């Protein structure tokens, strides 16, 4: 039973492409953030504000481990930080996992993040000028974990979500 797992930085398209891909493949879709929000009955922002990031990371590991060790088949979109904590990156190499890193160029990430910072606690208080510096360093620090994926798709502004899904389907052949 294969599990298709989407990995990448905030705004790389994991949630949107995961949803579209699951419909295309007629597979169940899960998003780690949504699973956590449902379990805790709070938004990600509320969890960070009221319980702190360590609580979030512990819950994120629990939810991810539970899903990835099940015998189900699905499309799972991770959060940008999921592979970077609690040795979660080791799950990306499991035999029944098809892990795919959506490697989006930094300028494209920045433009997308500027539009929707409010729902991302790690950057919601950053100015647009601070964003580029923060994202560039953060992505550098995290690239080791993202690169544990079995496959990488390179994305810039010329690739629509549908183009990305086409590339994913070629990987799945
Ligand atoms: N290939 C793409 N081209 C342009 N915009 C995209 C693409 N993929 C996703 N987006 C947009 O980027 C934003 C972030 O997408 P989202 O799925 O929330 O990313 P993530 O879950 O990785 O944080 C959304 O506004 C989405 O519509
Ligand atoms: O990069 C991160 O550490 C995070 C990414 C978010 O998910 P998206 O990548 O879907 O925005 C969410 O899990 C939380 O805000 C932390
Ligand atoms: Mg998401």
PDB file of C-alpha atoms and ligand atoms in Angstrom:
ATOM      1  CA  UNK A   1       0.000   0.000   0.000  1.00  0.00           C
ATOM      2  CA  UNK A   2       1.822   3.114  -1.227  1.00  0.00           C
ATOM      3  CA  UNK A   3       1.703   6.460   0.557  1.00  0.00           C
ATOM      4  CA  UNK A   4       2.361   9.595  -1.503  1.00  0.00           C
ATOM      5  CA  UNK A   5       3.921  12.215   0.777  1.00  0.00           C
ATOM      6  CA  UNK A   6       4.410  15.847  -0.306  1.00  0.00           C
ATOM      7  CA  UNK A   7       7.271  17.786   1.311  1.00  0.00           C
ATOM      8  CA  UNK A   8       8.490  21.370   1.007  1.00  0.00           C
ATOM      9  CA  UNK A   9       8.777  24.798   2.538  1.00  0.00           C
ATOM     10  CA  UNK A  10       5.748  26.907   3.512  1.00  0.00           C
ATOM     11  CA  UNK A  11       3.779  27.930   0.385  1.00  0.00           C
ATOM     12  CA  UNK A  12       5.474  25.338  -1.855  1.00  0.00           C
ATOM     13  CA  UNK A  13       1.980  24.050  -2.694  1.00  0.00           C
ATOM     14  CA  UNK A  14       1.814  20.858  -0.584  1.00  0.00           C
ATOM     15  CA  UNK A  15      -1.793  21.355   0.565  1.00  0.00           C
ATOM     16  CA  UNK A  16      -3.232  22.595  -2.741  1.00  0.00           C
ATOM     17  CA  UNK A  17      -1.409  20.091  -4.932  1.00  0.00           C
ATOM     18  CA  UNK A  18      -2.102  17.289  -2.468  1.00  0.00           C
ATOM     19  CA  UNK A  19      -5.843  17.935  -2.716  1.00  0.00           C
ATOM     20  CA  UNK A  20      -5.805  18.110  -6.522  1.00  0.00           C
ATOM     21  CA  UNK A  21      -3.579  15.012  -6.796  1.00  0.00           C
ATOM     22  CA  UNK A  22      -5.809  12.964  -4.491  1.00  0.00           C
ATOM     23  CA  UNK A  23      -8.828  13.790  -6.669  1.00  0.00           C
ATOM     24  CA  UNK A  24      -6.888  12.885  -9.834  1.00  0.00           C
ATOM     25  CA  UNK A  25      -5.810   9.542  -8.311  1.00  0.00           C
ATOM     26  CA  UNK A  26      -9.083   8.936  -6.463  1.00  0.00           C
ATOM     27  CA  UNK A  27      -7.182   8.480  -3.197  1.00  0.00           C
ATOM     28  CA  UNK A  28      -7.922   9.800   0.306  1.00  0.00           C
ATOM     29  CA  UNK A  29      -6.182  13.103   1.111  1.00  0.00           C
ATOM     30  CA  UNK A  30      -4.738  14.123   4.484  1.00  0.00           C
ATOM     31  CA  UNK A  31      -2.951  17.285   5.501  1.00  0.00           C
ATOM     32  CA  UNK A  32      -0.861  17.153   8.677  1.00  0.00           C
ATOM     33  CA  UNK A  33      -1.912  20.640   9.774  1.00  0.00           C
ATOM     34  CA  UNK A  34      -5.586  19.824   9.346  1.00  0.00           C
ATOM     35  CA  UNK A  35      -5.181  16.511  11.237  1.00  0.00           C
ATOM     36  CA  UNK A  36      -3.529  18.384  14.117  1.00  0.00           C
ATOM     37  CA  UNK A  37      -6.160  21.148  14.132  1.00  0.00           C
ATOM     38  CA  UNK A  38      -8.953  18.565  14.220  1.00  0.00           C
ATOM     39  CA  UNK A  39      -7.301  16.621  17.056  1.00  0.00           C
ATOM     40  CA  UNK A  40      -6.552  19.683  19.203  1.00  0.00           C
ATOM     41  CA  UNK A  41      -9.677  21.632  18.130  1.00  0.00           C
ATOM     42  CA  UNK A  42      -7.526  24.725  17.647  1.00  0.00           C
ATOM     43  CA  UNK A  43      -5.969  26.393  14.609  1.00  0.00           C
ATOM     44  CA  UNK A  44      -2.213  26.135  14.044  1.00  0.00           C
ATOM     45  CA  UNK A  45      -1.900  29.787  15.046  1.00  0.00           C
ATOM     46  CA  UNK A  46      -3.837  29.158  18.283  1.00  0.00           C
ATOM     47  CA  UNK A  47      -1.676  26.134  19.091  1.00  0.00           C
ATOM     48  CA  UNK A  48       1.534  28.135  18.611  1.00  0.00           C
ATOM     49  CA  UNK A  49       0.139  31.061  20.661  1.00  0.00           C
ATOM     50  CA  UNK A  50      -1.500  29.084  23.487  1.00  0.00           C
ATOM     51  CA  UNK A  51       0.534  25.859  23.748  1.00  0.00           C
ATOM     52  CA  UNK A  52       3.815  26.730  22.070  1.00  0.00           C
ATOM     53  CA  UNK A  53       5.876  25.298  19.222  1.00  0.00           C
ATOM     54  CA  UNK A  54       7.264  22.336  21.238  1.00  0.00           C
ATOM     55  CA  UNK A  55       3.703  21.101  21.853  1.00  0.00           C
ATOM     56  CA  UNK A  56       2.970  21.520  18.128  1.00  0.00           C
ATOM     57  CA  UNK A  57       6.103  19.582  17.090  1.00  0.00           C
ATOM     58  CA  UNK A  58       5.282  16.716  19.497  1.00  0.00           C
ATOM     59  CA  UNK A  59       1.721  16.500  18.148  1.00  0.00           C
ATOM     60  CA  UNK A  60       3.021  16.794  14.561  1.00  0.00           C
ATOM     61  CA  UNK A  61       5.374  13.821  15.139  1.00  0.00           C
ATOM     62  CA  UNK A  62       2.604  11.742  16.748  1.00  0.00           C
ATOM     63  CA  UNK A  63       0.141  12.425  13.934  1.00  0.00           C
ATOM     64  CA  UNK A  64       2.753  11.837  11.205  1.00  0.00           C
ATOM     65  CA  UNK A  65       4.071   8.587  12.760  1.00  0.00           C
ATOM     66  CA  UNK A  66       0.539   7.281  13.233  1.00  0.00           C
ATOM     67  CA  UNK A  67      -0.412   7.977   9.615  1.00  0.00           C
ATOM     68  CA  UNK A  68       2.825   6.811   7.977  1.00  0.00           C
ATOM     69  CA  UNK A  69       2.823   3.516   9.950  1.00  0.00           C
ATOM     70  CA  UNK A  70      -0.742   2.663   9.005  1.00  0.00           C
ATOM     71  CA  UNK A  71      -1.475   0.197   6.193  1.00  0.00           C
ATOM     72  CA  UNK A  72      -3.573   2.723   4.288  1.00  0.00           C
ATOM     73  CA  UNK A  73      -2.924   4.249   0.870  1.00  0.00           C
ATOM     74  CA  UNK A  74      -3.328   8.001   0.592  1.00  0.00           C
ATOM     75  CA  UNK A  75      -1.890  11.377  -0.408  1.00  0.00           C
ATOM     76  CA  UNK A  76      -0.409  13.149   2.638  1.00  0.00           C
ATOM     77  CA  UNK A  77       0.712  16.773   2.652  1.00  0.00           C
ATOM     78  CA  UNK A  78       3.214  17.561   5.406  1.00  0.00           C
ATOM     79  CA  UNK A  79       3.780  20.904   7.077  1.00  0.00           C
ATOM     80  CA  UNK A  80       6.927  22.780   6.120  1.00  0.00           C
ATOM     81  CA  UNK A  81       8.580  21.768   9.408  1.00  0.00           C
ATOM     82  CA  UNK A  82       7.405  18.160   9.649  1.00  0.00           C
ATOM     83  CA  UNK A  83      10.563  16.493   8.184  1.00  0.00           C
ATOM     84  CA  UNK A  84      12.840  18.722  10.276  1.00  0.00           C
ATOM     85  CA  UNK A  85      12.018  17.462  13.778  1.00  0.00           C
ATOM     86  CA  UNK A  86      11.931  14.208  15.822  1.00  0.00           C
ATOM     87  CA  UNK A  87      13.734  12.251  13.079  1.00  0.00           C
ATOM     88  CA  UNK A  88      10.552  12.467  10.999  1.00  0.00           C
ATOM     89  CA  UNK A  89      12.744  12.651   7.864  1.00  0.00           C
ATOM     90  CA  UNK A  90      13.532   8.940   8.311  1.00  0.00           C
ATOM     91  CA  UNK A  91       9.912   8.108   7.439  1.00  0.00           C
ATOM     92  CA  UNK A  92      10.476   9.634   3.976  1.00  0.00           C
ATOM     93  CA  UNK A  93      12.681   6.646   3.066  1.00  0.00           C
ATOM     94  CA  UNK A  94      10.197   3.928   4.065  1.00  0.00           C
ATOM     95  CA  UNK A  95       9.667   1.232   1.426  1.00  0.00           C
ATOM     96  CA  UNK A  96       5.918   1.973   1.088  1.00  0.00           C
ATOM     97  CA  UNK A  97       6.413   5.773   0.894  1.00  0.00           C
ATOM     98  CA  UNK A  98       6.751   7.809  -2.300  1.00  0.00           C
ATOM     99  CA  UNK A  99       8.177  11.051  -0.889  1.00  0.00           C
ATOM    100  CA  UNK A 100       8.272  14.060  -3.184  1.00  0.00           C
ATOM    101  CA  UNK A 101      10.027  17.365  -2.428  1.00  0.00           C
ATOM    102  CA  UNK A 102       8.328  20.373  -4.074  1.00  0.00           C
ATOM    103  CA  UNK A 103      11.464  22.490  -4.520  1.00  0.00           C
ATOM    104  CA  UNK A 104      10.144  25.973  -5.296  1.00  0.00           C
ATOM    105  CA  UNK A 105      12.493  28.843  -6.169  1.00  0.00           C
ATOM    106  CA  UNK A 106      12.869  31.337  -3.326  1.00  0.00           C
ATOM    107  CA  UNK A 107      11.467  34.361  -5.211  1.00  0.00           C
ATOM    108  CA  UNK A 108       8.299  32.389  -5.980  1.00  0.00           C
ATOM    109  CA  UNK A 109       7.993  31.307  -2.322  1.00  0.00           C
ATOM    110  CA  UNK A 110       8.410  34.891  -1.123  1.00  0.00           C
ATOM    111  CA  UNK A 111       5.707  36.222  -3.443  1.00  0.00           C
ATOM    112  CA  UNK A 112       3.279  33.525  -2.304  1.00  0.00           C
ATOM    113  CA  UNK A 113       4.111  34.012   1.376  1.00  0.00           C
ATOM    114  CA  UNK A 114       3.583  37.778   1.170  1.00  0.00           C
ATOM    115  CA  UNK A 115      -0.011  37.115   0.155  1.00  0.00           C
ATOM    116  CA  UNK A 116      -0.762  34.817   3.086  1.00  0.00           C
ATOM    117  CA  UNK A 117       1.518  35.319   6.119  1.00  0.00           C
ATOM    118  CA  UNK A 118      -1.293  35.564   8.692  1.00  0.00           C
ATOM    119  CA  UNK A 119      -1.927  31.796   8.889  1.00  0.00           C
ATOM    120  CA  UNK A 120       1.734  30.927   9.304  1.00  0.00           C
ATOM    121  CA  UNK A 121       2.870  31.669  12.870  1.00  0.00           C
ATOM    122  CA  UNK A 122       6.581  31.445  12.031  1.00  0.00           C
ATOM    123  CA  UNK A 123       6.395  34.408   9.655  1.00  0.00           C
ATOM    124  CA  UNK A 124       3.154  36.256  10.458  1.00  0.00           C
ATOM    125  CA  UNK A 125       4.976  39.013  12.356  1.00  0.00           C
ATOM    126  CA  UNK A 126       7.764  39.526   9.772  1.00  0.00           C
ATOM    127  CA  UNK A 127       7.798  42.546   7.448  1.00  0.00           C
ATOM    128  CA  UNK A 128       8.049  41.842   3.713  1.00  0.00           C
ATOM    129  CA  UNK A 129      11.672  43.055   3.860  1.00  0.00           C
ATOM    130  CA  UNK A 130      12.513  40.645   6.723  1.00  0.00           C
ATOM    131  CA  UNK A 131      10.791  37.756   4.937  1.00  0.00           C
ATOM    132  CA  UNK A 132      13.439  37.184   2.227  1.00  0.00           C
ATOM    133  CA  UNK A 133      16.310  36.996   4.719  1.00  0.00           C
ATOM    134  CA  UNK A 134      14.350  34.717   7.064  1.00  0.00           C
ATOM    135  CA  UNK A 135      13.141  32.332   4.345  1.00  0.00           C
ATOM    136  CA  UNK A 136      16.557  32.095   2.648  1.00  0.00           C
ATOM    137  CA  UNK A 137      18.288  31.112   5.915  1.00  0.00           C
ATOM    138  CA  UNK A 138      15.445  28.857   7.079  1.00  0.00           C
ATOM    139  CA  UNK A 139      15.369  27.020   3.736  1.00  0.00           C
ATOM    140  CA  UNK A 140      19.161  26.588   3.867  1.00  0.00           C
ATOM    141  CA  UNK A 141      18.891  25.069   7.361  1.00  0.00           C
ATOM    142  CA  UNK A 142      16.043  22.758   6.321  1.00  0.00           C
ATOM    143  CA  UNK A 143      17.274  21.630   2.903  1.00  0.00           C
ATOM    144  CA  UNK A 144      19.026  18.557   4.399  1.00  0.00           C
ATOM    145  CA  UNK A 145      15.665  17.218   5.590  1.00  0.00           C
ATOM    146  CA  UNK A 146      13.740  18.077   2.424  1.00  0.00           C
ATOM    147  CA  UNK A 147      16.447  16.357   0.366  1.00  0.00           C
ATOM    148  CA  UNK A 148      15.771  13.045   2.163  1.00  0.00           C
ATOM    149  CA  UNK A 149      12.822  12.661  -0.231  1.00  0.00           C
ATOM    150  CA  UNK A 150      13.035   9.977  -2.907  1.00  0.00           C
ATOM    151  CA  UNK A 151      12.007  12.442  -5.616  1.00  0.00           C
ATOM    152  CA  UNK A 152      12.325  16.204  -6.205  1.00  0.00           C
ATOM    153  CA  UNK A 153      10.258  18.428  -8.494  1.00  0.00           C
ATOM    154  CA  UNK A 154      11.797  21.823  -9.313  1.00  0.00           C
ATOM    155  CA  UNK A 155       9.149  24.544  -9.504  1.00  0.00           C
ATOM    156  CA  UNK A 156       9.174  28.212 -10.541  1.00  0.00           C
ATOM    157  CA  UNK A 157       6.442  30.628 -11.625  1.00  0.00           C
ATOM    158  CA  UNK A 158       6.104  28.917 -15.005  1.00  0.00           C
ATOM    159  CA  UNK A 159       4.734  25.702 -13.474  1.00  0.00           C
ATOM    160  CA  UNK A 160       1.027  25.641 -12.570  1.00  0.00           C
ATOM    161  CA  UNK A 161      -0.340  23.193  -9.970  1.00  0.00           C
ATOM    162  CA  UNK A 162      -1.554  21.084 -12.890  1.00  0.00           C
ATOM    163  CA  UNK A 163       1.938  20.990 -14.428  1.00  0.00           C
ATOM    164  CA  UNK A 164       3.272  19.794 -11.065  1.00  0.00           C
ATOM    165  CA  UNK A 165       0.622  17.076 -10.867  1.00  0.00           C
ATOM    166  CA  UNK A 166       1.579  15.893 -14.370  1.00  0.00           C
ATOM    167  CA  UNK A 167       5.192  15.547 -13.221  1.00  0.00           C
ATOM    168  CA  UNK A 168       4.082  13.646 -10.115  1.00  0.00           C
ATOM    169  CA  UNK A 169       2.044  11.248 -12.259  1.00  0.00           C
ATOM    170  CA  UNK A 170       5.171  10.518 -14.354  1.00  0.00           C
ATOM    171  CA  UNK A 171       7.000   9.640 -11.112  1.00  0.00           C
ATOM    172  CA  UNK A 172       4.178   7.273 -10.177  1.00  0.00           C
ATOM    173  CA  UNK A 173       4.256   5.345 -13.471  1.00  0.00           C
TER     174      UNK A 173
HETATM  175  N1  LIG B   1       2.420  25.679  -8.823  1.00  0.00           N
HETATM  176  C1  LIG B   1       1.886  26.787  -8.264  1.00  0.00           C
HETATM  177  N2  LIG B   1       1.899  27.950  -8.938  1.00  0.00           N
HETATM  178  C2  LIG B   1       1.385  29.073  -8.387  1.00  0.00           C
HETATM  179  N3  LIG B   1       0.826  29.151  -7.150  1.00  0.00           N
HETATM  180  C3  LIG B   1       0.806  27.989  -6.433  1.00  0.00           C
HETATM  181  C4  LIG B   1       1.317  26.771  -6.940  1.00  0.00           C
HETATM  182  N4  LIG B   1       1.130  25.805  -5.983  1.00  0.00           N
HETATM  183  C5  LIG B   1       0.530  26.415  -4.940  1.00  0.00           C
HETATM  184  N5  LIG B   1       0.317  27.729  -5.205  1.00  0.00           N
HETATM  185  C6  LIG B   1      -0.278  28.736  -4.308  1.00  0.00           C
HETATM  186  O1  LIG B   1       0.640  28.944  -3.250  1.00  0.00           O
HETATM  187  C7  LIG B   1      -0.061  29.184  -2.009  1.00  0.00           C
HETATM  188  C8  LIG B   1       0.388  28.177  -0.971  1.00  0.00           C
HETATM  189  O2  LIG B   1      -0.105  26.894  -1.327  1.00  0.00           O
HETATM  190  P1  LIG B   1      -0.304  25.798  -0.162  1.00  0.00           P
HETATM  191  O3  LIG B   1      -0.903  24.601  -0.805  1.00  0.00           O
HETATM  192  O4  LIG B   1      -1.002  26.398   1.018  1.00  0.00           O
HETATM  193  O5  LIG B   1       1.212  25.528   0.242  1.00  0.00           O
HETATM  194  P2  LIG B   1       1.806  24.733   1.515  1.00  0.00           P
HETATM  195  O6  LIG B   1       0.760  23.761   1.976  1.00  0.00           O
HETATM  196  O7  LIG B   1       3.053  24.069   0.973  1.00  0.00           O
HETATM  197  O8  LIG B   1       2.120  25.766   2.551  1.00  0.00           O
HETATM  198  C9  LIG B   1      -1.556  29.090  -2.337  1.00  0.00           C
HETATM  199  O9  LIG B   1      -2.042  30.409  -2.575  1.00  0.00           O
HETATM  200  C10 LIG B   1      -1.579  28.296  -3.639  1.00  0.00           C
HETATM  201  O10 LIG B   1      -2.696  28.618  -4.443  1.00  0.00           O
HETATM  202  O1  LIG B   2       7.378  25.442   8.185  1.00  0.00           O
HETATM  203  C1  LIG B   2       6.848  25.231   9.316  1.00  0.00           C
HETATM  204  O2  LIG B   2       7.491  24.984  10.361  1.00  0.00           O
HETATM  205  C2  LIG B   2       5.343  25.250   9.393  1.00  0.00           C
HETATM  206  C3  LIG B   2       4.612  25.112   8.234  1.00  0.00           C
HETATM  207  C4  LIG B   2       3.115  25.140   8.241  1.00  0.00           C
HETATM  208  O3  LIG B   2       2.557  24.309   7.224  1.00  0.00           O
HETATM  209  P1  LIG B   2       2.603  24.763   5.641  1.00  0.00           P
HETATM  210  O4  LIG B   2       3.964  24.400   5.130  1.00  0.00           O
HETATM  211  O5  LIG B   2       1.495  23.977   4.987  1.00  0.00           O
HETATM  212  O6  LIG B   2       2.360  26.249   5.635  1.00  0.00           O
HETATM  213  C5  LIG B   2       2.572  24.697   9.587  1.00  0.00           C
HETATM  214  O7  LIG B   2       2.850  23.334   9.799  1.00  0.00           O
HETATM  215  C6  LIG B   2       3.212  25.540  10.685  1.00  0.00           C
HETATM  216  O8  LIG B   2       2.895  26.902  10.456  1.00  0.00           O
HETATM  217  C7  LIG B   2       4.726  25.335  10.734  1.00  0.00           C
HETATM  218 MG1  LIG B   3      -0.045  23.381   3.826  1.00  0.00          MG
END
